Amino acid sequence: MFLEVNQLNKFYGSNQVLHDIHFGVEEGKLLCLLGPSGCGKTTILNAIGGFLTDYTGDIIIDGQNISSLPPESRPVSTVFQSYGLFPHLTVLNNVAYGLKFQGYSKEERIQKAEAMLEIVGLYNHRHKHIHQLSGGQQQRVALARSLVVEPKVLLLDEPLSNLDAKMRSNLRLEIKSIQQRLNITTILVTHDQQEAFEMADQIVLLNQGRIVQTGDPREIYDQPANDFVANFVGEMNKIDHHFIRPERLEITDQGVPMTIDQIIFQGETLKIYASNQTYQNVEITVLNQKMYQVGQKIYVQGFEELIEIKS
């Protein structure tokens, strides 16, 4: 593994906030630390970045144990939630700033910064100041500033959380494309499941400072390790000790007879809740192609795909 985190533990006083965290990332892959607030994902990111002290365990990048190194000596770069851009500098000088400490001449710094701004699509904005940019453009400046110093590992601390939904969706695709183009090993922290599914090659799902499941997005979604994962990731219908995702159920001409209790319009899809004597308030996700009414009798197929929830 290009990046290894081995037996990471962290205490605040007598409160243990990380419990034997262990995972690895292959070179050029994007791993997402996913979980609810307070699960420890940002604490792990801060440990990798060197912003956290007094933890135990080892962090190894490209064969080098960096656990005892200060942040400025670690081969990582972080894009923070707040971006941390300098308002008095132009976009170009913001991106070039970190290169001052790597021994590059002024001409070299400008060339490298301009090349990176070309990659993130902001070359034509290089002479603007930060306040003249949109939120999405500011995010890309922060990304360019972190990438231009050529870190071995890029750390992303909920970088899209300050943006509106449409912009987040667009930038998820842009960041993933840039990450793949540069083949840079990346750790993304988020509580947004959609963000994790769209961007990650691998997901580490955390709860209360512990890893509860590691796998690719489809594995996490389709094969949850336990009840917490099944409930946290996506929507589900829980029936006894089994579950089924709403999109696995279909309204057809034959199947289990049910009555529609509620319909929620979501644009391209509908959430339909239906019941009968056996199943109560079952959620069914369908494309918005037909009209349905509360009280309507329907037939539902798919219950044979119920999956057992592991304890």
mmCIF file of C-alpha atoms in Angstrom, residues 123 230 232:
data_model
loop_
_atom_site.group_PDB
_atom_site.id
_atom_site.type_symbol
_atom_site.label_atom_id
_atom_site.label_comp_id
_atom_site.label_asym_id
_atom_site.label_seq_id
_atom_site.Cartn_x
_atom_site.Cartn_y
_atom_site.Cartn_z
ATOM 1 C CA TYR A 123 -6.051 30.218 -15.975
ATOM 2 C CA ALA A 230 -27.466 -0.620 6.628
ATOM 3 C CA PHE A 232 -26.531 4.920 7.743
#
